[in-house]
mmCIF file of C-alpha atoms in Angstrom:
data_model
loop_
_atom_site.group_PDB
_atom_site.id
_atom_site.type_symbol
_atom_site.label_atom_id
_atom_site.label_comp_id
_atom_site.label_asym_id
_atom_site.label_seq_id
_atom_site.Cartn_x
_atom_site.Cartn_y
_atom_site.Cartn_z
ATOM 1 C CA UNK D 1 78.869 109.551 106.683
ATOM 2 C CA UNK D 2 75.337 107.832 105.455
ATOM 3 C CA UNK D 3 74.506 104.623 106.219
ATOM 4 C CA UNK D 4 75.315 103.212 102.731
ATOM 5 C CA UNK D 5 73.623 99.915 102.597
ATOM 6 C CA UNK D 6 75.875 98.198 99.952
ATOM 7 C CA UNK D 7 79.081 99.201 101.845
ATOM 8 C CA UNK D 8 81.236 96.796 103.516
ATOM 9 C CA UNK D 9 81.021 96.207 107.637
ATOM 10 C CA UNK D 10 82.940 94.538 109.616
ATOM 11 C CA UNK D 11 81.161 92.472 112.338
ATOM 12 C CA UNK D 12 83.108 90.162 114.408
ATOM 13 C CA UNK D 13 86.391 89.951 115.062
ATOM 14 C CA UNK D 14 88.459 87.143 116.475
ATOM 15 C CA UNK D 15 92.220 86.688 116.989
ATOM 16 C CA UNK D 16 95.039 84.529 118.404
ATOM 17 C CA UNK D 17 98.089 86.841 119.008
ATOM 18 C CA UNK D 18 101.274 86.817 121.341
ATOM 19 C CA UNK D 19 99.577 89.435 122.572
ATOM 20 C CA UNK D 20 97.091 88.109 124.068
ATOM 21 C CA UNK D 21 94.773 85.532 122.440
ATOM 22 C CA UNK D 22 91.160 87.284 122.377
ATOM 23 C CA UNK D 23 90.449 90.773 121.728
ATOM 24 C CA UNK D 24 90.894 92.758 124.371
ATOM 25 C CA UNK D 25 94.217 90.469 125.132
ATOM 26 C CA UNK D 26 95.373 91.965 122.229
ATOM 27 C CA UNK D 27 94.578 95.934 122.293
ATOM 28 C CA UNK D 28 95.477 95.761 125.963
ATOM 29 C CA UNK D 29 98.603 94.181 124.830
ATOM 30 C CA UNK D 30 99.310 97.108 121.675
ATOM 31 C CA UNK D 31 98.635 99.613 123.830
ATOM 32 C CA UNK D 32 100.896 98.470 126.754
ATOM 33 C CA UNK D 33 103.949 98.782 123.894
ATOM 34 C CA UNK D 34 106.283 96.434 124.780
ATOM 35 C CA UNK D 35 107.561 93.772 122.506
ATOM 36 C CA UNK D 36 106.130 90.292 123.728
ATOM 37 C CA UNK D 37 109.325 87.888 121.708
ATOM 38 C CA UNK D 38 111.103 85.957 124.292
ATOM 39 C CA UNK D 39 113.498 82.672 124.301
ATOM 40 C CA UNK D 40 111.949 79.510 122.905
ATOM 41 C CA UNK D 41 113.014 76.328 123.981
ATOM 42 C CA UNK D 42 112.740 74.775 120.359
ATOM 43 C CA UNK D 43 115.143 77.177 118.652
ATOM 44 C CA UNK D 44 117.686 76.474 121.192
ATOM 45 C CA UNK D 45 121.605 76.987 119.833
ATOM 46 C CA UNK D 46 120.559 79.255 116.924
ATOM 47 C CA UNK D 47 122.084 81.895 115.782
ATOM 48 C CA UNK D 48 118.633 83.171 116.586
ATOM 49 C CA UNK D 49 116.705 81.889 119.436
ATOM 50 C CA UNK D 50 114.009 83.956 120.167
ATOM 51 C CA UNK D 51 110.107 85.134 118.876
ATOM 52 C CA UNK D 52 106.896 86.150 119.483
ATOM 53 C CA UNK D 53 105.022 82.676 120.358
ATOM 54 C CA UNK D 54 101.093 83.110 119.695
ATOM 55 C CA UNK D 55 99.304 83.428 123.106
ATOM 56 C CA UNK D 56 96.953 79.924 122.093
ATOM 57 C CA UNK D 57 96.299 78.036 125.355
ATOM 58 C CA UNK D 58 95.101 74.735 124.933
ATOM 59 C CA UNK D 59 93.896 75.288 121.124
ATOM 60 C CA UNK D 60 93.283 71.742 121.154
ATOM 61 C CA UNK D 61 90.763 71.913 123.850
ATOM 62 C CA UNK D 62 89.805 75.261 122.179
ATOM 63 C CA UNK D 63 88.945 73.093 119.111
ATOM 64 C CA UNK D 64 87.855 70.195 120.492
ATOM 65 C CA UNK D 65 86.432 66.622 118.528
ATOM 66 C CA UNK D 66 88.485 64.418 116.441
ATOM 67 C CA UNK D 67 88.849 66.899 113.560
ATOM 68 C CA UNK D 68 91.745 68.593 115.601
ATOM 69 C CA UNK D 69 93.685 65.571 114.688
ATOM 70 C CA UNK D 70 93.674 66.597 111.494
ATOM 71 C CA UNK D 71 95.057 70.668 111.828
ATOM 72 C CA UNK D 72 98.325 71.990 112.147
ATOM 73 C CA UNK D 73 98.878 74.426 114.767
ATOM 74 C CA UNK D 74 97.903 77.181 112.505
ATOM 75 C CA UNK D 75 94.358 75.710 111.275
ATOM 76 C CA UNK D 76 93.749 75.210 114.875
ATOM 77 C CA UNK D 77 94.103 79.299 115.080
ATOM 78 C CA UNK D 78 92.390 80.311 112.788
ATOM 79 C CA UNK D 79 89.174 78.024 113.745
ATOM 80 C CA UNK D 80 89.418 79.285 116.950
ATOM 81 C CA UNK D 81 89.997 83.118 115.267
ATOM 82 C CA UNK D 82 86.487 82.291 113.172
ATOM 83 C CA UNK D 83 84.637 80.781 115.521
ATOM 84 C CA UNK D 84 85.186 84.059 118.649
ATOM 85 C CA UNK D 85 84.715 86.304 115.229
ATOM 86 C CA UNK D 86 80.968 84.833 113.805
ATOM 87 C CA UNK D 87 80.656 84.765 117.935
ATOM 88 C CA UNK D 88 81.260 88.575 117.834
ATOM 89 C CA UNK D 89 78.835 89.067 114.556
ATOM 90 C CA UNK D 90 75.769 87.753 116.632
ATOM 91 C CA UNK D 91 75.866 85.388 113.680
ATOM 92 C CA UNK D 92 75.015 81.021 113.750
ATOM 93 C CA UNK D 93 76.119 79.022 111.449
ATOM 94 C CA UNK D 94 73.106 76.271 111.795
ATOM 95 C CA UNK D 95 70.748 79.411 110.572
ATOM 96 C CA UNK D 96 72.877 81.583 107.947
ATOM 97 C CA UNK D 97 72.239 80.046 104.662
ATOM 98 C CA UNK D 98 76.043 78.580 104.185
ATOM 99 C CA UNK D 99 75.742 79.041 99.987
ATOM 100 C CA UNK D 100 75.559 82.919 100.696
ATOM 101 C CA UNK D 101 78.597 82.614 102.695
ATOM 102 C CA UNK D 102 82.558 82.879 102.304
ATOM 103 C CA UNK D 103 85.913 81.609 103.659
ATOM 104 C CA UNK D 104 89.088 83.609 102.755
ATOM 105 C CA UNK D 105 92.099 83.068 104.517
ATOM 106 C CA UNK D 106 95.516 83.920 103.778
ATOM 107 C CA UNK D 107 98.147 81.413 104.218
ATOM 108 C CA UNK D 108 101.552 82.106 103.414
ATOM 109 C CA UNK D 109 103.005 78.616 104.249
ATOM 110 C CA UNK D 110 101.439 75.564 105.995
ATOM 111 C CA UNK D 111 101.775 73.438 108.014
ATOM 112 C CA UNK D 112 105.827 73.038 107.651
ATOM 113 C CA UNK D 113 106.333 71.491 111.360
ATOM 114 C CA UNK D 114 103.873 68.941 109.963
ATOM 115 C CA UNK D 115 105.927 68.804 106.754
ATOM 116 C CA UNK D 116 109.233 68.680 108.687
ATOM 117 C CA UNK D 117 108.403 65.801 110.721
ATOM 118 C CA UNK D 118 107.563 64.079 108.365
ATOM 119 C CA UNK D 119 110.592 64.176 106.191
ATOM 120 C CA UNK D 120 112.463 62.542 109.428
ATOM 121 C CA UNK D 121 110.165 59.728 109.623
ATOM 122 C CA UNK D 122 110.927 59.136 106.663
ATOM 123 C CA UNK D 123 114.672 58.929 106.902
ATOM 124 C CA UNK D 124 114.213 56.955 109.751
ATOM 125 C CA UNK D 125 111.898 54.471 109.403
ATOM 126 C CA UNK D 126 110.666 54.468 105.702
ATOM 127 C CA UNK D 127 107.924 54.996 104.108
ATOM 128 C CA UNK D 128 105.366 53.273 106.537
ATOM 129 C CA UNK D 129 106.413 55.885 109.412
ATOM 130 C CA UNK D 130 104.964 58.844 106.997
ATOM 131 C CA UNK D 131 100.590 60.049 108.072
ATOM 132 C CA UNK D 132 97.767 60.207 105.786
ATOM 133 C CA UNK D 133 97.052 63.339 106.757
ATOM 134 C CA UNK D 134 100.283 63.950 105.955
ATOM 135 C CA UNK D 135 98.491 66.333 102.694
ATOM 136 C CA UNK D 136 95.705 67.909 104.701
ATOM 137 C CA UNK D 137 98.225 68.925 107.639
ATOM 138 C CA UNK D 138 100.122 71.160 105.500
ATOM 139 C CA UNK D 139 98.565 72.505 102.961
ATOM 140 C CA UNK D 140 98.319 76.109 103.228
ATOM 141 C CA UNK D 141 94.364 76.485 102.070
ATOM 142 C CA UNK D 142 93.673 73.740 104.642
ATOM 143 C CA UNK D 143 93.213 76.750 107.030
ATOM 144 C CA UNK D 144 89.872 77.995 104.879
ATOM 145 C CA UNK D 145 88.739 74.065 104.558
ATOM 146 C CA UNK D 146 88.685 73.819 107.609
ATOM 147 C CA UNK D 147 86.551 76.799 108.797
ATOM 148 C CA UNK D 148 84.102 76.416 106.234
ATOM 149 C CA UNK D 149 83.327 73.432 107.525
ATOM 150 C CA UNK D 150 82.936 74.113 110.533
ATOM 151 C CA UNK D 151 81.089 76.943 109.976
ATOM 152 C CA UNK D 152 79.381 74.758 107.084
ATOM 153 C CA UNK D 153 80.104 77.966 105.082
ATOM 154 C CA UNK D 154 79.197 76.337 101.199
ATOM 155 C CA UNK D 155 80.182 79.859 98.922
ATOM 156 C CA UNK D 156 83.063 80.919 97.642
ATOM 157 C CA UNK D 157 86.583 79.268 99.920
ATOM 158 C CA UNK D 158 89.602 80.905 99.006
ATOM 159 C CA UNK D 159 92.925 80.698 100.805
ATOM 160 C CA UNK D 160 95.427 83.688 98.618
ATOM 161 C CA UNK D 161 98.798 83.217 99.938
ATOM 162 C CA UNK D 162 100.717 86.250 98.661
ATOM 163 C CA UNK D 163 103.253 86.290 101.807
ATOM 164 C CA UNK D 164 103.413 89.084 104.606
ATOM 165 C CA UNK D 165 100.428 90.381 102.518
ATOM 166 C CA UNK D 166 97.733 87.285 102.697
ATOM 167 C CA UNK D 167 96.153 88.595 105.462
ATOM 168 C CA UNK D 168 95.524 91.651 103.552
ATOM 169 C CA UNK D 169 94.456 90.345 100.583
ATOM 170 C CA UNK D 170 91.664 87.516 101.864
ATOM 171 C CA UNK D 171 90.178 91.172 102.894
ATOM 172 C CA UNK D 172 90.205 92.988 99.906
ATOM 173 C CA UNK D 173 88.615 89.604 98.352
ATOM 174 C CA UNK D 174 86.363 88.952 100.438
ATOM 175 C CA UNK D 175 85.622 92.490 100.589
ATOM 176 C CA UNK D 176 84.958 92.284 96.582
ATOM 177 C CA UNK D 177 83.285 88.847 96.816
ATOM 178 C CA UNK D 178 80.529 90.702 99.168
ATOM 179 C CA UNK D 179 79.660 94.256 96.526
ATOM 180 C CA UNK D 180 79.914 91.595 93.173
ATOM 181 C CA UNK D 181 76.561 89.654 95.380
ATOM 182 C CA UNK D 182 78.589 86.922 94.813
ATOM 183 C CA UNK D 183 78.085 86.299 99.050
ATOM 184 C CA UNK D 184 75.815 87.312 101.474
ATOM 185 C CA UNK D 185 79.010 86.870 104.321
ATOM 186 C CA UNK D 186 82.254 86.571 103.993
ATOM 187 C CA UNK D 187 84.753 85.139 106.913
ATOM 188 C CA UNK D 188 88.575 86.157 106.500
ATOM 189 C CA UNK D 189 91.523 86.761 107.249
ATOM 190 C CA UNK D 190 94.750 85.438 107.492
ATOM 191 C CA UNK D 191 96.609 82.810 109.857
ATOM 192 C CA UNK D 192 100.515 81.446 110.211
ATOM 193 C CA UNK D 193 102.620 79.154 112.530
ATOM 194 C CA UNK D 194 106.155 78.551 111.150
ATOM 195 C CA UNK D 195 108.492 79.278 114.143
ATOM 196 C CA UNK D 196 110.398 75.936 113.607
ATOM 197 C CA UNK D 197 114.149 75.017 113.350
ATOM 198 C CA UNK D 198 113.959 75.213 110.093
ATOM 199 C CA UNK D 199 112.284 78.678 109.133
ATOM 200 C CA UNK D 200 113.949 80.965 111.391
ATOM 201 C CA UNK D 201 117.454 79.133 110.015
ATOM 202 C CA UNK D 202 116.048 80.543 106.845
ATOM 203 C CA UNK D 203 115.376 83.343 107.546
ATOM 204 C CA UNK D 204 118.432 84.588 109.292
ATOM 205 C CA UNK D 205 121.082 83.093 106.728
ATOM 206 C CA UNK D 206 119.231 86.443 104.226
ATOM 207 C CA UNK D 207 119.865 88.890 107.065
ATOM 208 C CA UNK D 208 115.519 89.136 107.708
ATOM 209 C CA UNK D 209 115.793 88.504 111.016
ATOM 210 C CA UNK D 210 117.024 90.404 114.535
ATOM 211 C CA UNK D 211 120.575 89.635 116.019
ATOM 212 C CA UNK D 212 119.344 91.017 119.212
ATOM 213 C CA UNK D 213 119.274 87.906 121.310
ATOM 214 C CA UNK D 214 120.242 89.643 124.885
ATOM 215 C CA UNK D 215 117.448 91.472 124.988
ATOM 216 C CA UNK D 216 114.327 90.268 122.988
ATOM 217 C CA UNK D 217 111.620 92.137 124.090
ATOM 218 C CA UNK D 218 113.231 95.386 122.934
ATOM 219 C CA UNK D 219 114.293 93.386 119.424
ATOM 220 C CA UNK D 220 111.370 94.841 116.615
ATOM 221 C CA UNK D 221 111.704 97.925 116.400
ATOM 222 C CA UNK D 222 109.216 99.099 113.565
ATOM 223 C CA UNK D 223 111.203 103.029 112.210
ATOM 224 C CA UNK D 224 113.983 103.258 115.236
ATOM 225 C CA UNK D 225 117.781 104.063 113.589
ATOM 226 C CA UNK D 226 118.974 100.929 114.951
ATOM 227 C CA UNK D 227 116.341 99.029 113.963
ATOM 228 C CA UNK D 228 118.148 95.178 112.230
ATOM 229 C CA UNK D 229 115.471 92.756 111.008
ATOM 230 C CA UNK D 230 112.102 91.402 111.750
ATOM 231 C CA UNK D 231 111.241 88.923 114.993
ATOM 232 C CA UNK D 232 109.462 86.137 114.072
ATOM 233 C CA UNK D 233 105.565 85.972 114.507
ATOM 234 C CA UNK D 234 102.877 83.094 114.140
ATOM 235 C CA UNK D 235 98.918 83.965 114.946
ATOM 236 C CA UNK D 236 95.654 83.843 113.418
ATOM 237 C CA UNK D 237 92.699 87.309 112.847
ATOM 238 C CA UNK D 238 89.295 87.112 111.075
ATOM 239 C CA UNK D 239 86.994 89.460 110.418
ATOM 240 C CA UNK D 240 83.021 88.873 109.515
ATOM 241 C CA UNK D 241 82.171 90.821 106.097
ATOM 242 C CA UNK D 242 79.018 91.589 105.849
ATOM 243 C CA UNK D 243 76.849 94.662 103.397
ATOM 244 C CA UNK D 244 75.617 97.337 105.653
ATOM 245 C CA UNK D 245 72.284 96.947 105.001
ATOM 246 C CA UNK D 246 71.282 92.968 105.857
ATOM 247 C CA UNK D 247 73.113 94.620 108.326
ATOM 248 C CA UNK D 248 70.861 96.669 109.828
ATOM 249 C CA UNK D 249 68.156 94.296 108.945
ATOM 250 C CA UNK D 250 69.599 91.552 111.157
ATOM 251 C CA UNK D 251 69.769 94.062 113.667
ATOM 252 C CA UNK D 252 73.194 93.818 113.961
ATOM 253 C CA UNK D 253 76.318 96.393 114.798
ATOM 254 C CA UNK D 254 78.794 97.583 112.635
ATOM 255 C CA UNK D 255 82.145 98.533 113.982
ATOM 256 C CA UNK D 256 84.363 99.495 110.859
ATOM 257 C CA UNK D 257 83.286 100.425 106.856
ATOM 258 C CA UNK D 258 85.777 98.580 104.635
ATOM 259 C CA UNK D 259 85.945 101.181 102.734
ATOM 260 C CA UNK D 260 87.958 100.494 100.158
ATOM 261 C CA UNK D 261 91.174 98.067 99.101
ATOM 262 C CA UNK D 262 94.308 98.249 97.058
ATOM 263 C CA UNK D 263 96.409 96.158 95.007
ATOM 264 C CA UNK D 264 99.709 96.349 92.899
ATOM 265 C CA UNK D 265 103.002 94.477 92.777
ATOM 266 C CA UNK D 266 106.326 95.573 93.015
ATOM 267 C CA UNK D 267 107.763 93.013 89.897
ATOM 268 C CA UNK D 268 111.322 94.224 91.079
ATOM 269 C CA UNK D 269 112.768 91.528 93.508
ATOM 270 C CA UNK D 270 111.460 88.109 95.591
ATOM 271 C CA UNK D 271 112.112 89.935 98.330
ATOM 272 C CA UNK D 272 113.205 93.830 98.703
ATOM 273 C CA UNK D 273 111.070 96.091 98.420
ATOM 274 C CA UNK D 274 110.667 98.397 95.392
ATOM 275 C CA UNK D 275 113.202 101.355 96.995
ATOM 276 C CA UNK D 276 110.946 103.241 95.190
ATOM 277 C CA UNK D 277 107.934 102.517 96.428
ATOM 278 C CA UNK D 278 105.790 102.574 93.398
ATOM 279 C CA UNK D 279 104.238 99.976 93.750
ATOM 280 C CA UNK D 280 103.140 100.107 97.470
ATOM 281 C CA UNK D 281 101.991 104.091 96.547
ATOM 282 C CA UNK D 282 99.949 102.570 93.215
ATOM 283 C CA UNK D 283 98.148 100.161 96.418
ATOM 284 C CA UNK D 284 97.429 103.137 98.739
ATOM 285 C CA UNK D 285 96.407 105.012 95.759
ATOM 286 C CA UNK D 286 93.519 103.048 94.573
ATOM 287 C CA UNK D 287 92.344 102.269 98.899
ATOM 288 C CA UNK D 288 92.435 105.969 98.138
ATOM 289 C CA UNK D 289 90.173 105.677 95.170
ATOM 290 C CA UNK D 290 87.758 102.691 95.640
ATOM 291 C CA UNK D 291 87.447 104.740 99.490
ATOM 292 C CA UNK D 292 86.337 108.144 97.871
ATOM 293 C CA UNK D 293 88.444 109.379 99.734
ATOM 294 C CA UNK D 294 91.953 112.418 99.654
ATOM 295 C CA UNK D 295 95.491 111.547 100.852
ATOM 296 C CA UNK D 296 94.617 114.443 103.608
ATOM 297 C CA UNK D 297 91.327 112.753 105.258
ATOM 298 C CA UNK D 298 93.451 109.291 106.528
ATOM 299 C CA UNK D 299 93.904 110.309 109.912
ATOM 300 C CA UNK D 300 95.986 107.860 110.989
ATOM 301 C CA UNK D 301 97.872 104.635 109.450
ATOM 302 C CA UNK D 302 98.731 101.079 110.705
ATOM 303 C CA UNK D 303 102.616 100.733 108.974
ATOM 304 C CA UNK D 304 103.306 97.634 107.672
ATOM 305 C CA UNK D 305 106.401 98.309 110.074
ATOM 306 C CA UNK D 306 108.146 95.681 109.495
ATOM 307 C CA UNK D 307 111.757 96.695 111.667
ATOM 308 C CA UNK D 308 113.438 95.708 109.182
ATOM 309 C CA UNK D 309 115.966 98.256 106.874
ATOM 310 C CA UNK D 310 114.352 97.508 103.557
ATOM 311 C CA UNK D 311 110.702 97.858 104.452
ATOM 312 C CA UNK D 312 110.855 100.732 106.670
ATOM 313 C CA UNK D 313 113.140 103.144 105.074
ATOM 314 C CA UNK D 314 110.509 102.652 101.427
ATOM 315 C CA UNK D 315 107.166 102.493 104.358
ATOM 316 C CA UNK D 316 108.816 105.904 105.672
ATOM 317 C CA UNK D 317 109.514 108.024 101.756
ATOM 318 C CA UNK D 318 106.091 106.502 101.109
ATOM 319 C CA UNK D 319 103.982 108.305 103.749
ATOM 320 C CA UNK D 320 105.577 111.362 104.082
ATOM 321 C CA UNK D 321 105.528 111.357 100.398
ATOM 322 C CA UNK D 322 102.246 110.518 99.668
ATOM 323 C CA UNK D 323 100.662 112.607 103.607
ATOM 324 C CA UNK D 324 101.974 115.293 104.032
ATOM 325 C CA UNK D 325 99.735 116.490 106.527
ATOM 326 C CA UNK D 326 101.372 114.358 108.932
ATOM 327 C CA UNK D 327 99.071 111.461 109.919
ATOM 328 C CA UNK D 328 99.545 109.795 113.533
ATOM 329 C CA UNK D 329 101.326 106.278 112.250
ATOM 330 C CA UNK D 330 101.942 103.009 114.737
ATOM 331 C CA UNK D 331 103.031 99.052 114.380
ATOM 332 C CA UNK D 332 101.942 96.722 115.565
ATOM 333 C CA UNK D 333 105.056 94.394 114.478
ATOM 334 C CA UNK D 334 107.204 96.334 117.691
ATOM 335 C CA UNK D 335 105.096 94.459 120.016
ATOM 336 C CA UNK D 336 103.574 91.175 118.024
ATOM 337 C CA UNK D 337 106.296 90.401 115.970
ATOM 338 C CA UNK D 338 105.879 89.819 112.276
ATOM 339 C CA UNK D 339 103.150 87.228 112.027
ATOM 340 C CA UNK D 340 104.230 86.775 107.950
ATOM 341 C CA UNK D 341 100.173 85.777 106.519
ATOM 342 C CA UNK D 342 98.597 86.693 109.269
ATOM 343 C CA UNK D 343 99.701 90.324 109.832
ATOM 344 C CA UNK D 344 97.319 91.702 107.736
ATOM 345 C CA UNK D 345 94.525 90.648 109.146
ATOM 346 C CA UNK D 346 96.155 91.307 112.633
ATOM 347 C CA UNK D 347 96.638 94.509 112.495
ATOM 348 C CA UNK D 348 93.170 95.059 110.290
ATOM 349 C CA UNK D 349 91.906 94.472 113.667
ATOM 350 C CA UNK D 350 93.994 96.673 115.314
ATOM 351 C CA UNK D 351 92.920 99.310 113.201
ATOM 352 C CA UNK D 352 88.817 98.669 113.389
ATOM 353 C CA UNK D 353 90.021 98.812 117.562
ATOM 354 C CA UNK D 354 91.984 102.114 116.940
ATOM 355 C CA UNK D 355 88.360 103.812 115.131
ATOM 356 C CA UNK D 356 86.531 102.086 117.962
ATOM 357 C CA UNK D 357 88.214 103.536 121.052
ATOM 358 C CA UNK D 358 89.383 106.475 120.359
ATOM 359 C CA UNK D 359 93.439 105.738 120.824
ATOM 360 C CA UNK D 360 96.496 104.563 119.061
ATOM 361 C CA UNK D 361 98.533 102.042 120.218
ATOM 362 C CA UNK D 362 102.367 103.297 120.769
ATOM 363 C CA UNK D 363 105.207 101.121 118.572
ATOM 364 C CA UNK D 364 107.303 99.673 120.822
ATOM 365 C CA UNK D 365 110.955 100.198 121.557
ATOM 366 C CA UNK D 366 109.922 103.396 119.328
ATOM 367 C CA UNK D 367 111.626 106.372 121.833
ATOM 368 C CA UNK D 368 111.110 108.731 118.062
ATOM 369 C CA UNK D 369 112.180 108.408 114.948
ATOM 370 C CA UNK D 370 114.723 109.688 112.991
ATOM 371 C CA UNK D 371 114.081 113.293 112.680
ATOM 372 C CA UNK D 372 114.468 113.414 108.933
ATOM 373 C CA UNK D 373 111.274 111.049 108.486
ATOM 374 C CA UNK D 374 108.940 113.255 109.014
ATOM 375 C CA UNK D 375 106.707 110.579 110.429
ATOM 376 C CA UNK D 376 103.780 111.661 113.293
ATOM 377 C CA UNK D 377 104.284 108.053 115.399
ATOM 378 C CA UNK D 378 102.969 107.433 118.692
ATOM 379 C CA UNK D 379 105.694 106.310 120.943
ATOM 380 C CA UNK D 380 106.141 106.012 124.686
ATOM 381 C CA UNK D 381 102.224 105.983 125.784
ATOM 382 C CA UNK D 382 99.086 105.588 123.684
ATOM 383 C CA UNK D 383 97.321 108.675 122.568
ATOM 384 C CA UNK D 384 93.497 110.197 123.171
ATOM 385 C CA UNK D 385 92.228 110.617 119.139
ATOM 386 C CA UNK D 386 89.275 110.489 117.451
ATOM 387 C CA UNK D 387 89.959 108.775 113.836
ATOM 388 C CA UNK D 388 87.330 109.123 111.496
ATOM 389 C CA UNK D 389 89.300 106.975 107.952
ATOM 390 C CA UNK D 390 92.758 105.076 108.750
ATOM 391 C CA UNK D 391 94.650 102.783 106.243
ATOM 392 C CA UNK D 392 96.421 99.851 107.240
ATOM 393 C CA UNK D 393 99.464 98.884 105.198
ATOM 394 C CA UNK D 394 101.019 95.489 103.590
ATOM 395 C CA UNK D 395 103.177 94.437 102.123
ATOM 396 C CA UNK D 396 105.131 91.012 101.338
ATOM 397 C CA UNK D 397 107.474 89.266 99.938
ATOM 398 C CA UNK D 398 107.366 88.800 95.679
ATOM 399 C CA UNK D 399 106.600 92.751 95.518
ATOM 400 C CA UNK D 400 102.982 92.223 96.860
ATOM 401 C CA UNK D 401 101.070 95.079 98.051
ATOM 402 C CA UNK D 402 98.186 95.513 99.689
ATOM 403 C CA UNK D 403 95.909 98.145 101.259
ATOM 404 C CA UNK D 404 93.099 98.615 103.055
ATOM 405 C CA UNK D 405 90.925 101.595 103.875
ATOM 406 C CA UNK D 406 88.361 101.185 107.076
ATOM 407 C CA UNK D 407 86.100 103.881 108.491
ATOM 408 C CA UNK D 408 84.260 104.731 111.356
ATOM 409 C CA UNK D 409 80.710 103.259 111.576
ATOM 410 C CA UNK D 410 78.473 104.963 110.887
ATOM 411 C CA UNK D 411 75.598 105.416 114.557
ATOM 412 C CA UNK D 412 72.457 103.570 113.192
ATOM 413 C CA UNK D 413 69.043 105.006 111.693
#
């Protein structure tokens, strides 16, 4: 592929995930192929008492300063990931033109734990006990706002909420901001932290969660015949996107090309996917069209792979139908669980790393997919594969479907 100066390229990655608190730990965790779900003290006594907590360390210390007291956990994770991504890109906020820098961070829910805590205070002690910081701490756009403040980014600041597709939606919007000329740099990704008794009980009540309480690490099993639901996770991932020509001019490096993005809506059901996968297919086909690829050009697919009966059945049929040449398939949720709005961004990072390393991580807890699926799932150990072009799927409640098309970065001229 020629070095197209207008191409959207990834120049920086930053993460906080259940598999590790930085890029290297995360990649090692994915390649190990072992689920990290564990029993959580705060969920004790619930029908589902386990989740994938992020390996975040001391977030207050990592964020620093007095502003940390006005931030919910998901905001802190987003800010740490954003700083790491910007540093990885070789950029400095004190030297860039902030008016040309955008921030797009997908969040599905926001600071639900802060909200619940303040409801309890109101009930127990009355109005004066409610924190004056409740609103800025719980609002979903707090992550985008706080990251923009911290990075001195004065361009567009957006907080797309497309449920579990939010992180991928953010990257698609970031690509649009660069291609339209509104921004020269966009810091984009997703963050979520809702591992709370209320949210876990709600998901369990609708039958969405795995109930393998006896073996949490084996509970998330994308595409397995005996899958019984997803495992809730939390985390954040941020990517820095720029135009290739600008990166070359400043002597930076491109880690991958975001060659295309597509989105479509099922308009079928609030929580169940269209069983025919028509919305997902439109999203994938749009991403391929914008990348200028044919389906046969795709070497690898990073699947949404939630470990739920309905999603995995729909996605398996979609992949087998559109890609009969059987590209390799992986699904990070087997390791890290379902991080909701952060998932699309975390899995975009995984896709970039697969392109860079020529290595496809295995799907945790999957010995082999059902024979009738027709999928070439990577299982048990990483597979060495030179991947030139890859897709990352993200689907969300509300019928949101997003597909991102990533390509290996060309060698700079």
